[in-house]
PDB file of C-alpha atoms in Angstrom:
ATOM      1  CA  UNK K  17       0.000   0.000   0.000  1.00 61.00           C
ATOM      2  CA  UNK K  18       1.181   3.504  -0.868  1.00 81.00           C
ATOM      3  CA  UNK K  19       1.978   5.749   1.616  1.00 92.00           C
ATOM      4  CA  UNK K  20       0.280   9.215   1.720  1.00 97.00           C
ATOM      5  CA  UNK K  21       1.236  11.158   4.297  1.00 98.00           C
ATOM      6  CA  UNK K  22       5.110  10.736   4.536  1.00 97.00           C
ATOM      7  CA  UNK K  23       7.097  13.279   6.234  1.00 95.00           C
ATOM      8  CA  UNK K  24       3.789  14.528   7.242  1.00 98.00           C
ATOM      9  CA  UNK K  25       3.502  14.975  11.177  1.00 98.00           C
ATOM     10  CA  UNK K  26       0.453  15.277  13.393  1.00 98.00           C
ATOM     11  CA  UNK K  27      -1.432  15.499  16.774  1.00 98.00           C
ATOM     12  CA  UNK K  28      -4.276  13.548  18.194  1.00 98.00           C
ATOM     13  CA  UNK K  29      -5.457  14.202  21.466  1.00 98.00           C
ATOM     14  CA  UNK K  30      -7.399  11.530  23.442  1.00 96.00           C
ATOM     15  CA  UNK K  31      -4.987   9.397  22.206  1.00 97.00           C
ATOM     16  CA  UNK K  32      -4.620   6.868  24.612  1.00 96.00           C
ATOM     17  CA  UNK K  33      -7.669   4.871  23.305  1.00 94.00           C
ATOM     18  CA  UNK K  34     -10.670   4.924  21.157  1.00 93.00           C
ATOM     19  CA  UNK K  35     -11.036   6.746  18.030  1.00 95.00           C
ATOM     20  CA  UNK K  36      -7.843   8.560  19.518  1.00 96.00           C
ATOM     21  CA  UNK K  37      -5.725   5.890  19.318  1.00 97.00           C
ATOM     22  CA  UNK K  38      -7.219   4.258  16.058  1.00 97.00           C
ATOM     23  CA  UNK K  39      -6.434   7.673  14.578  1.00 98.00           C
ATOM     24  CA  UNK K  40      -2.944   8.053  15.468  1.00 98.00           C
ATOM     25  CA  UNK K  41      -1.949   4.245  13.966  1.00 98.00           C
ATOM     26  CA  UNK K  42      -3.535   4.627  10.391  1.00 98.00           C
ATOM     27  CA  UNK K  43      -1.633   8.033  10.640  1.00 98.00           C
ATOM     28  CA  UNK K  44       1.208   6.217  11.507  1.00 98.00           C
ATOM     29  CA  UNK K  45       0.424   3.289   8.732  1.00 98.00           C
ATOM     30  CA  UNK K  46       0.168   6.214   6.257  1.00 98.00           C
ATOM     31  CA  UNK K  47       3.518   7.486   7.033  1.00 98.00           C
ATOM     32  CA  UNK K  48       2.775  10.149   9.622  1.00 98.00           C
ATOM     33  CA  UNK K  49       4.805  10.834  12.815  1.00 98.00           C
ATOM     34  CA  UNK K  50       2.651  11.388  15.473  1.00 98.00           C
ATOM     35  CA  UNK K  51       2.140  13.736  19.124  1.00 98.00           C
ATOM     36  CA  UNK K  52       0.180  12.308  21.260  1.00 98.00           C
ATOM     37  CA  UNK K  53      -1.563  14.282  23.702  1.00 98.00           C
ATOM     38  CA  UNK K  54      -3.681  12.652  26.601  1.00 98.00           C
ATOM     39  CA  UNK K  55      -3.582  12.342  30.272  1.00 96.00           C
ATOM     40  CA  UNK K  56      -2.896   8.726  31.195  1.00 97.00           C
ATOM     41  CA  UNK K  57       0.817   8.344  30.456  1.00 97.00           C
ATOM     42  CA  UNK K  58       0.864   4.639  30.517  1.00 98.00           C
ATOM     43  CA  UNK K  59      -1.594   4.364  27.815  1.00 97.00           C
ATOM     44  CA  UNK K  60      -0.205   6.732  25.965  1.00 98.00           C
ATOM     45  CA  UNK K  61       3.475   5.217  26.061  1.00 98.00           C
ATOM     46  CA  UNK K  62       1.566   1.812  25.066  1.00 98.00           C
ATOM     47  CA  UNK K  63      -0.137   3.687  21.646  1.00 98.00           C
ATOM     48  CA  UNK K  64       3.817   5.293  21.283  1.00 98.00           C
ATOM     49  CA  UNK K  65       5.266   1.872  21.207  1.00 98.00           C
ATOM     50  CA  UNK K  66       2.637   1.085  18.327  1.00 98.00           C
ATOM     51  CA  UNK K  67       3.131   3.811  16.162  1.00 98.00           C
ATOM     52  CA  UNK K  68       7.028   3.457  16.591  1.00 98.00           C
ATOM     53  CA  UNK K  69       6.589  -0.418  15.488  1.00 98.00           C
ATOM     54  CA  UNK K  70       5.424   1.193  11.892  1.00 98.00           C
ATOM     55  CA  UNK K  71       8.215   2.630  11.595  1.00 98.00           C
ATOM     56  CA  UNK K  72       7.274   6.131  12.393  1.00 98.00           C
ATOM     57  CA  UNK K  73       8.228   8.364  15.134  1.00 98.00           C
ATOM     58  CA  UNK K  74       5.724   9.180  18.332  1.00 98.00           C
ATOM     59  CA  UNK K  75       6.167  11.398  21.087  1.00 98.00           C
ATOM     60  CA  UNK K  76       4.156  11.503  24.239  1.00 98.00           C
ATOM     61  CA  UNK K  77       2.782  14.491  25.703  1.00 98.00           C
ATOM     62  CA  UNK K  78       1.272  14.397  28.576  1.00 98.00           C
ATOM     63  CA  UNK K  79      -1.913  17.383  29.019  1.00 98.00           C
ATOM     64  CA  UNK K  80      -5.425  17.581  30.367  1.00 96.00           C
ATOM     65  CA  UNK K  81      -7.350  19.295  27.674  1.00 94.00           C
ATOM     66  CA  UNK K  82      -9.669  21.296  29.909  1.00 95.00           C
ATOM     67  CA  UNK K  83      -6.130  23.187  31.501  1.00 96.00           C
ATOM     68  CA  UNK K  84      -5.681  25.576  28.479  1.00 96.00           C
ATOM     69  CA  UNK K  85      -1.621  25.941  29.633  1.00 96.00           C
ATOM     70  CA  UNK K  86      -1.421  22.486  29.813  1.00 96.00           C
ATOM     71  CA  UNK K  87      -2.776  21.905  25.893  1.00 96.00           C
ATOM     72  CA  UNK K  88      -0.812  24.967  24.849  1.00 97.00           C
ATOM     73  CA  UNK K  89       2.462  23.789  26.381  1.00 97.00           C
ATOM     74  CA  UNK K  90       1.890  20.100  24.993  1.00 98.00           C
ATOM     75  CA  UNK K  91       0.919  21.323  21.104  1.00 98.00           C
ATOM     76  CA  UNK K  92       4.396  23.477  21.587  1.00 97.00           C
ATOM     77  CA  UNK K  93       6.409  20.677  22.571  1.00 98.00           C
ATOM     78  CA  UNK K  94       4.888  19.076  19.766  1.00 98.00           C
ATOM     79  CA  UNK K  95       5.881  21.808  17.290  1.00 98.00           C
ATOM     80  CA  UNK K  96       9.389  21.414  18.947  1.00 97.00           C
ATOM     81  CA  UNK K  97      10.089  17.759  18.600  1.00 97.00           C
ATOM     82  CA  UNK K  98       8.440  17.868  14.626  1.00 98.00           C
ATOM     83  CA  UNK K  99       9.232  21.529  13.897  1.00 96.00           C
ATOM     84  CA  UNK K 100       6.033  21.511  11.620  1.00 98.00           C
ATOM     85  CA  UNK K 101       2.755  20.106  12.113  1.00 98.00           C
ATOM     86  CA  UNK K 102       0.843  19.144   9.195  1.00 98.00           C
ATOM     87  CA  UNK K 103      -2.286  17.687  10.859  1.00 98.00           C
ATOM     88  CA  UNK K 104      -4.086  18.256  14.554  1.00 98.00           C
ATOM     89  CA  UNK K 105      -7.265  16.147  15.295  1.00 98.00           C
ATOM     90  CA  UNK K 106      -8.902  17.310  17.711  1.00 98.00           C
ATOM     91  CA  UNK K 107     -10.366  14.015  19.321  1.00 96.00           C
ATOM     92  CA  UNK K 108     -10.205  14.192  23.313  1.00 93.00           C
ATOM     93  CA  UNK K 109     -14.033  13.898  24.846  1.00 93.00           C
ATOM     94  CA  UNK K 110     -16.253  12.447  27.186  1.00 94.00           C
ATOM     95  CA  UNK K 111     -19.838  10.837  27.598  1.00 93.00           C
ATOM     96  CA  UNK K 112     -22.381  11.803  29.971  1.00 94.00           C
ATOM     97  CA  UNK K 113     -25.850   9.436  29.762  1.00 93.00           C
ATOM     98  CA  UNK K 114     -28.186  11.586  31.998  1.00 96.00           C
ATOM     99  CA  UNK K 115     -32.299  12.824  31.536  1.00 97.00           C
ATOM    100  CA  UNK K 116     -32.143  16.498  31.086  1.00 97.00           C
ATOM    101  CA  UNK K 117     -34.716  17.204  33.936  1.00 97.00           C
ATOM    102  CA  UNK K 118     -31.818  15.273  36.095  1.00 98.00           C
ATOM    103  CA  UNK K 119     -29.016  17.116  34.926  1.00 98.00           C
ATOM    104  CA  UNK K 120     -27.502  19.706  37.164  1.00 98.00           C
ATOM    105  CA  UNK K 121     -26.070  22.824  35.698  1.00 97.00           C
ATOM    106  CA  UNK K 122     -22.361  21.823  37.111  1.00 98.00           C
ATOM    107  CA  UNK K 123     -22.335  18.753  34.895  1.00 98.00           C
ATOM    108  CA  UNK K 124     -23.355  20.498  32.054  1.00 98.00           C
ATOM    109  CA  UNK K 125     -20.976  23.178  32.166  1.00 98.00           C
ATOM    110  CA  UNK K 126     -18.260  19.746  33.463  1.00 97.00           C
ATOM    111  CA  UNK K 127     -19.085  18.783  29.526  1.00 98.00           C
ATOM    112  CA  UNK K 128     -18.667  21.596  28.220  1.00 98.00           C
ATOM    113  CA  UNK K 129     -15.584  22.392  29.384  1.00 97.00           C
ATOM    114  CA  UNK K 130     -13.934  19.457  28.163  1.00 97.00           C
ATOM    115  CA  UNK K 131     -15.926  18.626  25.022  1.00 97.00           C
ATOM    116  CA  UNK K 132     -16.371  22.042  23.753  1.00 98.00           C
ATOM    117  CA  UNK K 133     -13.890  24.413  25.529  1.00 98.00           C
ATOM    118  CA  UNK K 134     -10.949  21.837  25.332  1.00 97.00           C
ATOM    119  CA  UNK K 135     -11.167  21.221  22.034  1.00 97.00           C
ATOM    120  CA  UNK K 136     -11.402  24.525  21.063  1.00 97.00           C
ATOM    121  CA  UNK K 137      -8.495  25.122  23.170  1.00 97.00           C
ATOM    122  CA  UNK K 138      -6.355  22.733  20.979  1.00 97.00           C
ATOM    123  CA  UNK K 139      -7.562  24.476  17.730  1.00 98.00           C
ATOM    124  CA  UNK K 140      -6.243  27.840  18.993  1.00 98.00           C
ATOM    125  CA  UNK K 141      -3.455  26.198  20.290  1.00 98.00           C
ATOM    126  CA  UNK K 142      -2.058  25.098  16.751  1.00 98.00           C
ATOM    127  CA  UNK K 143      -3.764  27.774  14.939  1.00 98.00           C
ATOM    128  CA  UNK K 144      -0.953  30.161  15.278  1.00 98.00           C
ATOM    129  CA  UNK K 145       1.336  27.506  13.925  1.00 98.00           C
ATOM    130  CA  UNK K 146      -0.660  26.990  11.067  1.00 98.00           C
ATOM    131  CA  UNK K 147      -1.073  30.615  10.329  1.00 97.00           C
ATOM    132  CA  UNK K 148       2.760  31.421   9.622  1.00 97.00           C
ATOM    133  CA  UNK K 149       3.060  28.413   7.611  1.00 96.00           C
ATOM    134  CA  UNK K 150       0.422  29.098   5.712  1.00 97.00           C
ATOM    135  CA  UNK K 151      -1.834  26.087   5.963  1.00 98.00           C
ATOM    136  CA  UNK K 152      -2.450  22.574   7.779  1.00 98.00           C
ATOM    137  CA  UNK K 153      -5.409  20.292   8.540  1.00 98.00           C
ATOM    138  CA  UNK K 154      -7.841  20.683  11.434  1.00 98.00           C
ATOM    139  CA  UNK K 155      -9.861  17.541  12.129  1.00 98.00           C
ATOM    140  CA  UNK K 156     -12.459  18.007  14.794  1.00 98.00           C
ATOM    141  CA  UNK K 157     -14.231  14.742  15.877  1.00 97.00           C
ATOM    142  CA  UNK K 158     -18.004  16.069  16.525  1.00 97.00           C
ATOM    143  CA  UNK K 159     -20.611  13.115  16.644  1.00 93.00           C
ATOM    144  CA  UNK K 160     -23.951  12.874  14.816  1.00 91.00           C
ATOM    145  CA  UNK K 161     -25.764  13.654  18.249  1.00 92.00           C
ATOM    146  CA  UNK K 162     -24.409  16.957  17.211  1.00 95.00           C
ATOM    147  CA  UNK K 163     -26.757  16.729  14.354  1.00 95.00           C
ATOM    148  CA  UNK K 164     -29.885  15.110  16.225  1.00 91.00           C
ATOM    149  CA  UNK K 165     -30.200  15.226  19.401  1.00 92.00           C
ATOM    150  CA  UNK K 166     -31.126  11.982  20.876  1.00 88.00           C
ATOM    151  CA  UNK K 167     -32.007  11.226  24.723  1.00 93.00           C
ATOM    152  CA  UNK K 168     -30.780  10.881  27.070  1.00 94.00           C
ATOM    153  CA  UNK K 169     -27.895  12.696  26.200  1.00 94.00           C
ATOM    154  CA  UNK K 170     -28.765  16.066  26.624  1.00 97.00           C
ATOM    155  CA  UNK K 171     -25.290  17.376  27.801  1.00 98.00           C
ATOM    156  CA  UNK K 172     -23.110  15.337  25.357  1.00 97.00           C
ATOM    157  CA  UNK K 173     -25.769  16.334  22.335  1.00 97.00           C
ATOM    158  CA  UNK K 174     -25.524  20.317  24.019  1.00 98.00           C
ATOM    159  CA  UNK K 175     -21.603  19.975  23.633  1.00 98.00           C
ATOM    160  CA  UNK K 176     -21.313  18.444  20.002  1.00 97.00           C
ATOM    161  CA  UNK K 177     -23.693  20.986  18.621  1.00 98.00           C
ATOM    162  CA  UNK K 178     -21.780  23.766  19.516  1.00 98.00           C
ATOM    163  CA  UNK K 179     -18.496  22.072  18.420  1.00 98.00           C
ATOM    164  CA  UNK K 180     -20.715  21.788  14.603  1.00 98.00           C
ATOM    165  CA  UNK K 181     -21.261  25.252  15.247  1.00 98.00           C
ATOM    166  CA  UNK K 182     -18.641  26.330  15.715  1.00 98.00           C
ATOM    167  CA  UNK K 183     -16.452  24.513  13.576  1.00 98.00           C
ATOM    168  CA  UNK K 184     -18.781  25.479  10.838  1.00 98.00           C
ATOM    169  CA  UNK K 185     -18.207  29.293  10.927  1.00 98.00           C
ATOM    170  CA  UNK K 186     -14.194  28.663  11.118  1.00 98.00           C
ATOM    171  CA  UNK K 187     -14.067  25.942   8.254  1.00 98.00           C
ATOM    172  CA  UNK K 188     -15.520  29.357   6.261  1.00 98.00           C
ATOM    173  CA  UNK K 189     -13.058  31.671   7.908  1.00 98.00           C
ATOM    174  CA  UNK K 190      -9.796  29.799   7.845  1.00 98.00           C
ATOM    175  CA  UNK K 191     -10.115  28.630   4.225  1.00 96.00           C
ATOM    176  CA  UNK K 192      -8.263  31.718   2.702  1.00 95.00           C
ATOM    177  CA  UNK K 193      -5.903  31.190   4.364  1.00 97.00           C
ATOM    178  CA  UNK K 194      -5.214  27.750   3.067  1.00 97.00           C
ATOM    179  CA  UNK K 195      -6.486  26.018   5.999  1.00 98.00           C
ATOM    180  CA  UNK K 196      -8.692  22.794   5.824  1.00 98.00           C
ATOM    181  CA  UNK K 197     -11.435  22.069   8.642  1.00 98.00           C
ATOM    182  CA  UNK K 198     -13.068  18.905   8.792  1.00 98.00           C
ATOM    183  CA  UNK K 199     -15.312  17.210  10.583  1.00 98.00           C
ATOM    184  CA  UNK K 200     -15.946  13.889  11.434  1.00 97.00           C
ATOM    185  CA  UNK K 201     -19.812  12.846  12.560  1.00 96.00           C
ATOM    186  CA  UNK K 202     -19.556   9.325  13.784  1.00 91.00           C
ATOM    187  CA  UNK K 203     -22.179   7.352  14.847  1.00 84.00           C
ATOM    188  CA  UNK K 204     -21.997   5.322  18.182  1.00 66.00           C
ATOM    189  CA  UNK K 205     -18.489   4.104  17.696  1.00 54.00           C
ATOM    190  CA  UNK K 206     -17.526   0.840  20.285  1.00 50.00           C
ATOM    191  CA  UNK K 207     -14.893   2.274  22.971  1.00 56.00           C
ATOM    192  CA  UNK K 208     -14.817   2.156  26.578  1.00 56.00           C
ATOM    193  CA  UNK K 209     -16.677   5.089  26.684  1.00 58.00           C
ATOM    194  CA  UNK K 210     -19.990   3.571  25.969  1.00 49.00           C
ATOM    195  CA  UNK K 211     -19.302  -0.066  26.368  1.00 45.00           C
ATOM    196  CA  UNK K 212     -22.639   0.124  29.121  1.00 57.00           C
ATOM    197  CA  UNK K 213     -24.527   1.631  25.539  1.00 53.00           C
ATOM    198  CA  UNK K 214     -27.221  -0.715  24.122  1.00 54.00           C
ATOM    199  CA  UNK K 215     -27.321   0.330  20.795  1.00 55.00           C
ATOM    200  CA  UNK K 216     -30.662  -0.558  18.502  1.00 59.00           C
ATOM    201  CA  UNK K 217     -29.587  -3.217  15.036  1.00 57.00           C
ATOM    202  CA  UNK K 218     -29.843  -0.164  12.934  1.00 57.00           C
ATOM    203  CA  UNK K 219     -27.309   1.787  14.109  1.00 62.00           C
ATOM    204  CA  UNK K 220     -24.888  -0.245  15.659  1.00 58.00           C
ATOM    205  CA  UNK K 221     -21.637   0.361  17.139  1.00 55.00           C
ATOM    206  CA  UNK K 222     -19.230   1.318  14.661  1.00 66.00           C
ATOM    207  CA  UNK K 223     -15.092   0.173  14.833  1.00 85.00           C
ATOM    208  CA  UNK K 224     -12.924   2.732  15.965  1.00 91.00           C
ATOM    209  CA  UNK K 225     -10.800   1.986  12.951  1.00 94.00           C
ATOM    210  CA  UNK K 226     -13.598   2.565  10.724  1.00 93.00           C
ATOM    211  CA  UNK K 227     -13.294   6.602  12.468  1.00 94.00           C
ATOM    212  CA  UNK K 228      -9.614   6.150  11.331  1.00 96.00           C
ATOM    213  CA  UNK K 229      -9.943   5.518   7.922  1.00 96.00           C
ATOM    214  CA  UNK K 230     -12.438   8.702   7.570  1.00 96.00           C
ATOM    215  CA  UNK K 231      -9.654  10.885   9.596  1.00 98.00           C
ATOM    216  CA  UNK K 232      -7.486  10.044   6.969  1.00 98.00           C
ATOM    217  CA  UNK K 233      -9.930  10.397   4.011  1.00 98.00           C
ATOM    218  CA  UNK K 234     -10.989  13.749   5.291  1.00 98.00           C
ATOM    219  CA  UNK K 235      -7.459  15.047   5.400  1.00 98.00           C
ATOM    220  CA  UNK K 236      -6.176  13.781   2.016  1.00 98.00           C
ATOM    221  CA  UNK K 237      -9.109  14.646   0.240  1.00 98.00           C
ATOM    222  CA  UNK K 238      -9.881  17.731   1.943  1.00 98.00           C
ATOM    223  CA  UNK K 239     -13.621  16.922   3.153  1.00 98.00           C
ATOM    224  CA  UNK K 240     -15.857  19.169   5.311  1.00 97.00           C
ATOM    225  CA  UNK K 241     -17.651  16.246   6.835  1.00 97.00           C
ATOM    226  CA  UNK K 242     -17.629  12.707   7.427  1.00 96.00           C
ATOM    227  CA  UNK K 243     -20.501  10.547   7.995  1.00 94.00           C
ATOM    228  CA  UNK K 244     -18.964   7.471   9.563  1.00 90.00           C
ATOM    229  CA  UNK K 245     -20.734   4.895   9.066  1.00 64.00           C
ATOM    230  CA  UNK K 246     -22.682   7.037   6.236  1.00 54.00           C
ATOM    231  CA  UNK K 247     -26.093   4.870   6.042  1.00 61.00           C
ATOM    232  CA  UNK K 248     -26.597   4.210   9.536  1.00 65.00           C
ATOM    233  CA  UNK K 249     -25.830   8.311  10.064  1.00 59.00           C
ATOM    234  CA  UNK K 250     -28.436   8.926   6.941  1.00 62.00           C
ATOM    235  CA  UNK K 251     -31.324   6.851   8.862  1.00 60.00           C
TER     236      UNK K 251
END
C-alpha cells in the first residue's frame, strides 16, 4: 500500500484509546509521525510503542485538555520535537448518559468544558502555527448527536452541537488562508466510553478503525464532513 502522508507529522489528542488511538496508527500506517496528547501516560506510552513499530516516530505528551496551559504547552512541545505540524485532530471527549430534567447545571458546564472548551483550546493552540506556515489540517471529531439530538444525552448532544457550530463558521473563515477544517460525525463508535450503551440493530456500534480511515480520508481529500458509518448516520 502507498503511503500518503510521509514526512507529514500530526497530533491527536485523546490518544490513549478509542477513536484517539485508532487515529494516530492509520496516521502512523500512512507514514505520519505522530504527538500524542492525553492524560494517562501509561496508555499513551503503550499507543507510542505502536506507532514506533510502523516505523514512524511518536512522542508523548502528557496534558489535560480542559487546563488551556497544559494543551498549549503540549501542542508546543509538539511543534518542537516535529518543527512543523501538518495535521491536529482534535479528538479528546467524554460521555455523559443523563435525563435532562436530572441534569444539574455543574455537569453540564463539566461537559462543556472538556468537550467544547478543550477542544477549542487545541484548535487555537495550533492555529498560530498553522497561520505562519500558511496552511495545515484541522480535524475536529463532533458526533452525529451533534446533528440530532437523541435522549438521554442532553449534555453530550448540548456539547457536540456547539463544536458543529462552531467549527462550521471557522471551516468558512480559515479557508483563505489555506487552511482545511473537517469534521468527522460518527455514529456510536464501540470504545470504553460507551461499552454500558445498548445500541438498537440499525445503528450499531461502529469500529474505531472505521473513524480512522475517515480521519485520513478527510485530510487527504480535503472533506468538510464525514458521515462514519454514512447509512446508519443517513437513517
Amino acid at each position: 500500500m502507498k503511503q500518503k502522508l510521509i514526512e507529514k507529522n500530526a497530533i491527536v489528542t485523546g490518544a490513549s484509546s478509542g477513536i484517539g488511538r485508532a487515529t494516530a496508527l492509520a496516521l502512523a500506517k500512512q507514514g505520519a509521525n505522530v504527538a500524542l496528547i492525553a492524560r494517562n501516560e501509561a496508555r499513551l506510552n503503550a499507543v507510542a510503542a505502536e506507532v514506533r513499530a510502523l516505523g514512524v516516530q511518536a512522542e508523548v505528551l502528557l496534558a489535560d485538555i480542559r487546563d488551556e496551559a497544559q494543551l498549549k504547552a503540549a501542542v508546543d512541545g509538539a511543534v518542537e520535537r516535529f518543527g512543523v505540524i501538518h495535521i491536529c485532530h482534535c479528538n479528546a471527549g467524554i460521555y455523559l448518559r443523563c435525563p435532562a430534567a436530572e441534569l444539574t447545571q455543574a455537569q453540564i458546564r463539566g461537559m462543556m468544558e472538556n468537550n467544547f472548551f478543550g477542544n477549542l483550546s487545541t484548535a487555537y493552540a495550533i492555529l498560530p502555527h498553522f497561520r505562519a506556515q500558511g496552511g495545515g489540517h484541522l480535524i475536529v471529531t463532533v458526533s452525529m448527536d451533534g446533528k440530532k439530538g437523541v435522549p438521554p444525552d442532553a449534555a453530550y448532544v448540548a456539547t457536540k452541537f456547539a463544536l458543529n457550530g462552531f467549527f462550521q463558521v471557522m471551516r468558512q473563515e480559515l479557508r483563505r488562508e489555506g487552511i482545511h477544517v473537517g469534521m468527522i460525525f460518527p455514529s456510536r463508535t464501540d470504545t470504553p466510553q460507551i461499552a454500558h450503551v445498548a445500541c438498537p440493530k440499525i445503528t450499531p456500534k461502529a469500529s474505531p478503525d472505521k473513524m480512522a480511515n475517515a480521519v485520513v480520508k478527510c485530510i487527504l481529500r480535503n472533506k468538510r464532513e464525514m458521515l462514519v458509518p454514512y447509512l446508519p448516520c443517513k437513517l
